[in-house]
mmCIF file of C-alpha atoms and ligand atoms in Angstrom:
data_model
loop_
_atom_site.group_PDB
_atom_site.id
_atom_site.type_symbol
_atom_site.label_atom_id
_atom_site.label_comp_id
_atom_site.label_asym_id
_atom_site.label_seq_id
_atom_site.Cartn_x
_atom_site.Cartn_y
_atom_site.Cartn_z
ATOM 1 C CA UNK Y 1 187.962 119.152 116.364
ATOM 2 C CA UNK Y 2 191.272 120.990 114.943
ATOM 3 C CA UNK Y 3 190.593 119.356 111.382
ATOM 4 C CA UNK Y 4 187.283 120.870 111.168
ATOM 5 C CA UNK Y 5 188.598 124.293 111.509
ATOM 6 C CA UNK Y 6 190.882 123.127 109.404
ATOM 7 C CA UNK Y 7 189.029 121.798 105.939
ATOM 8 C CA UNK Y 8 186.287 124.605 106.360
ATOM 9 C CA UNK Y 9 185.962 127.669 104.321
ATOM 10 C CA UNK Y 10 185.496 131.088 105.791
ATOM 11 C CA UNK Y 11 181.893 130.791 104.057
ATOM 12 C CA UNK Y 12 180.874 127.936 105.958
ATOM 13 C CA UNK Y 13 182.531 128.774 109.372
ATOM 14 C CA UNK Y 14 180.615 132.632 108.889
ATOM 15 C CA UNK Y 15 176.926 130.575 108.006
ATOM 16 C CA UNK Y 16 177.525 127.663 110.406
ATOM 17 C CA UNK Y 17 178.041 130.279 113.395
ATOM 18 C CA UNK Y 18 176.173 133.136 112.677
ATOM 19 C CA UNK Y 19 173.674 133.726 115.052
ATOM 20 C CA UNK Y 20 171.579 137.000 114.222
ATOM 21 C CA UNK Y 21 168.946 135.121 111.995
ATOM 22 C CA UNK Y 22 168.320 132.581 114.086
ATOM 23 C CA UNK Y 23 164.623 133.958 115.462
ATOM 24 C CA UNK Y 24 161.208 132.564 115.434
ATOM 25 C CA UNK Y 25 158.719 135.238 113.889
ATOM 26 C CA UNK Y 26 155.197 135.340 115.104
ATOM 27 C CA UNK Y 27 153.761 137.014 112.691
ATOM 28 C CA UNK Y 28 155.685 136.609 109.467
ATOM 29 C CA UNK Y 29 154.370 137.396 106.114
ATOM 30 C CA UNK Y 30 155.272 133.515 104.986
ATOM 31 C CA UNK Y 31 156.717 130.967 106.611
ATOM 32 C CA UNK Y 32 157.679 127.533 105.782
ATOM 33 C CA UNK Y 33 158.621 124.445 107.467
ATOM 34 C CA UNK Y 34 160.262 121.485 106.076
ATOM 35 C CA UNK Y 35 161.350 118.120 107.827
ATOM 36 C CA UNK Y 36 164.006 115.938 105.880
ATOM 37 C CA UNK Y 37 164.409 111.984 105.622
ATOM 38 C CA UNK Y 38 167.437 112.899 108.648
ATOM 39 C CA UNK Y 39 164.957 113.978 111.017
ATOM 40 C CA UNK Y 40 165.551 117.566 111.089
ATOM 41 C CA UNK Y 41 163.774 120.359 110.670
ATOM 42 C CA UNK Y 42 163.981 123.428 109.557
ATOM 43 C CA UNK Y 43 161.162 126.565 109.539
ATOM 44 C CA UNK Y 44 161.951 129.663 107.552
ATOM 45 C CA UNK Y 45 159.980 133.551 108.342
ATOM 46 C CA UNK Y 46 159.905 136.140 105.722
ATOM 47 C CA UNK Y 47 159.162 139.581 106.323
ATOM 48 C CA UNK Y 48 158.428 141.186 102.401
ATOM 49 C CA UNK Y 49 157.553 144.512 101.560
ATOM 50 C CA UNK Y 50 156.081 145.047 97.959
ATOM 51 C CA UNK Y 51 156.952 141.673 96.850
ATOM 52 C CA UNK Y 52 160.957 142.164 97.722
ATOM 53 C CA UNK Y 53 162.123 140.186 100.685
ATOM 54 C CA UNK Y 54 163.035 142.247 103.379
ATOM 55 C CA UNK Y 55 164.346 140.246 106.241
ATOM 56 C CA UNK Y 56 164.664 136.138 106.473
ATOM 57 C CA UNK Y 57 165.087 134.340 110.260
ATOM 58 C CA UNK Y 58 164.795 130.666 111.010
ATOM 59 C CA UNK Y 59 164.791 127.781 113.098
ATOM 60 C CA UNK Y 60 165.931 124.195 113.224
ATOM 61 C CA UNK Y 61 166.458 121.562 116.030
ATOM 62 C CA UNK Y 62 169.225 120.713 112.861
ATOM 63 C CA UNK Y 63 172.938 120.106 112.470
ATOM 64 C CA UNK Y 64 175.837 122.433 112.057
ATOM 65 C CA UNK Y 65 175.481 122.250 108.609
ATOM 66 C CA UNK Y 66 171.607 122.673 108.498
ATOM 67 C CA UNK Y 67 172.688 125.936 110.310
ATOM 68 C CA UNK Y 68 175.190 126.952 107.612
ATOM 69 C CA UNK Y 69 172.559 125.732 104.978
ATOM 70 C CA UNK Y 70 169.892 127.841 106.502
ATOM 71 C CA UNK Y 71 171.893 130.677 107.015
ATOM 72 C CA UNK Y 72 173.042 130.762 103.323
ATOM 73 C CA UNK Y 73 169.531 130.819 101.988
ATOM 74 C CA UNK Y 74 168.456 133.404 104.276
ATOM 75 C CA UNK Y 75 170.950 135.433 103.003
ATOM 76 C CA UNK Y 76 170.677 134.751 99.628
ATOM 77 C CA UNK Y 77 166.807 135.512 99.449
ATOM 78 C CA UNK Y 78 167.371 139.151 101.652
ATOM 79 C CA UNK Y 79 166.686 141.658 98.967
ATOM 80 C CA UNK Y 80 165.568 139.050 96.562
ATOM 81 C CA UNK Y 81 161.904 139.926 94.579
ATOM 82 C CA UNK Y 82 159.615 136.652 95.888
ATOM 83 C CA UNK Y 83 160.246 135.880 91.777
ATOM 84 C CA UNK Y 84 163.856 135.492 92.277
ATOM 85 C CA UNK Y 85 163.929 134.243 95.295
ATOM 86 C CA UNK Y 86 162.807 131.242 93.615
ATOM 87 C CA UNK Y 87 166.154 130.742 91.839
ATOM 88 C CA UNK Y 88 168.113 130.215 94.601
ATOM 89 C CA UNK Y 89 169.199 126.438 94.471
ATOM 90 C CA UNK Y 90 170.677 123.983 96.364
ATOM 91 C CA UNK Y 91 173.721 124.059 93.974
ATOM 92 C CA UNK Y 92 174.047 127.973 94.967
ATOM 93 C CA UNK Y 93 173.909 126.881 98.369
ATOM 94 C CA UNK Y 94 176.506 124.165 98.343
ATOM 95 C CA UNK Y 95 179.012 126.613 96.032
ATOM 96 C CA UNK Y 96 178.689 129.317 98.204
ATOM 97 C CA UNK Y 97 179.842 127.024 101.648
ATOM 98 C CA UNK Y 98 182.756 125.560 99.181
ATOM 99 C CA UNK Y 99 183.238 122.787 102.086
ATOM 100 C CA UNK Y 100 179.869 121.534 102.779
ATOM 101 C CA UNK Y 101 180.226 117.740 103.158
ATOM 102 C CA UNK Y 102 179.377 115.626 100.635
ATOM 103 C CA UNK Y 103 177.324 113.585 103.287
ATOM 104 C CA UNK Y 104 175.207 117.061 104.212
ATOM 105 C CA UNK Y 105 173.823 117.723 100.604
ATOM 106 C CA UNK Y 106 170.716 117.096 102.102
ATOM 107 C CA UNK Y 107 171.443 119.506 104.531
ATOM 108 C CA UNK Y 108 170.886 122.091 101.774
ATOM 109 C CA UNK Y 109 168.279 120.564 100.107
ATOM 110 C CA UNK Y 110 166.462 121.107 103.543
ATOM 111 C CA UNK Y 111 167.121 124.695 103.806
ATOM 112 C CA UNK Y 112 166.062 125.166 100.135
ATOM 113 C CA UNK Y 113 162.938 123.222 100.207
ATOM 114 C CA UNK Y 114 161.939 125.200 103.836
ATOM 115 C CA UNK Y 115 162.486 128.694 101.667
ATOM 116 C CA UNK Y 116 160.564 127.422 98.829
ATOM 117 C CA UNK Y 117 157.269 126.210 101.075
ATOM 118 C CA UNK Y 118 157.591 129.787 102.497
ATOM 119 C CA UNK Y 119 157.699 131.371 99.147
ATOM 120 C CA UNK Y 120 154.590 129.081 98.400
ATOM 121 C CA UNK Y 121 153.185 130.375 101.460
ATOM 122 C CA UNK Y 122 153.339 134.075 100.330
ATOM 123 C CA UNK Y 123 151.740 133.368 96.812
ATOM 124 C CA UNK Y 124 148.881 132.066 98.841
ATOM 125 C CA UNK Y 125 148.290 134.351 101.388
ATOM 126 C CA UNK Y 126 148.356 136.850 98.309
ATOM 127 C CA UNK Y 127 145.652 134.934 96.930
ATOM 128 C CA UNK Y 128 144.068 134.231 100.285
ATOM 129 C CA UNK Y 129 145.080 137.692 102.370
ATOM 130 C CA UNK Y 130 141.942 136.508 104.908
ATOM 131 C CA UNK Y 131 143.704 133.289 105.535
ATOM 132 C CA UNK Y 132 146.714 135.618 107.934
ATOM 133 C CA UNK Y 133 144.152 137.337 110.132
ATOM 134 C CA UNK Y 134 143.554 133.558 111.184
ATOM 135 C CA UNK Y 135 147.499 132.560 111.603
ATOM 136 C CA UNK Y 136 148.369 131.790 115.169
ATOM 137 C CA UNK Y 137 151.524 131.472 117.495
ATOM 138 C CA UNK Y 138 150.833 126.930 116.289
ATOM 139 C CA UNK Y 139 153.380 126.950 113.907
ATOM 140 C CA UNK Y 140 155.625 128.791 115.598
ATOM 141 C CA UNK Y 141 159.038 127.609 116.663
ATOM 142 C CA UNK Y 142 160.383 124.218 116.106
ATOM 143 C CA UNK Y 143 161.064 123.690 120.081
ATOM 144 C CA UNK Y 144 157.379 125.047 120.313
ATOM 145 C CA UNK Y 145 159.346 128.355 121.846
HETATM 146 FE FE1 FES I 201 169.788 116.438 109.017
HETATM 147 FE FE2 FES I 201 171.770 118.158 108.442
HETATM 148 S S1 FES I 201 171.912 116.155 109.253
HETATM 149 S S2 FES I 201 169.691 118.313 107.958
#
């Protein structure tokens, strides 16, 4: 366990154990869930207020790394507009960590694709604003919490 403290940035020991965004949102503007080839899942909650993202939570049933992963996107999209939120790549995500093992690329991927679906999911319920009267507590939380 000493090496891993060891051969880890301060980036990816802050994302991997950062707790604060780790929430399930009821009733988020968006939200998006993604499940990779691993297994794992992760589900991502916006909150946006004219079109800039205010606040970004998740869960996953994931990996430390998924955590760090996660973490990282949330915290790259905060303050983003929706338009460049969808920037943010998995490249960003695995410079940022600087020691995010080769073997977790996916990892990011994961976290990425879970903020994009939730980006998709605001464009629609833009285009569809009847479709989040009918949103219940289903989707919400991975652990069905
Ligand atoms: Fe599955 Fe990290 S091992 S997402």
């Amino acid at each position: 366990m000493s090496d891993f403290w060891q051969t880890h940035s301060m980036h990816y020991l802050e994302m991997a154990f950062q707790t604060d965004r780790c929430e399930v949102l009821e009733n988020p503007d968006a939200r998006g869930r993604n499940k990779g080839v691993c297994g794992d899942t992760i589900e991502i909650f916006l909150t946006v207020t004219d079109d800039r993202i205010q606040w970004v939570s998740f869960d996953t049933d994931g990996c430390i790394s998924t955590r760090a992963c996660a973490n990282t996107v949330a915290m790259m999209a905060e303050g983003k507009t929706i338009a460049e939120a969808w920037k943010i790549t998995t490249e960003d995500v695995i410079a940022y960590l600087e020691t995010l093992p080769p073997e977790s690329t996916h990892c990011a991927e994961l976290a990425v694709g879970a903020l994009y679906l939730a980006l998709t999911d605001y464009q629609a319920g833009l285009k569809n604003p009847w479709k989040k009267i009918y949103r219940t507590k289903a989707g919400a939380g991975i652990r069905g919490d």
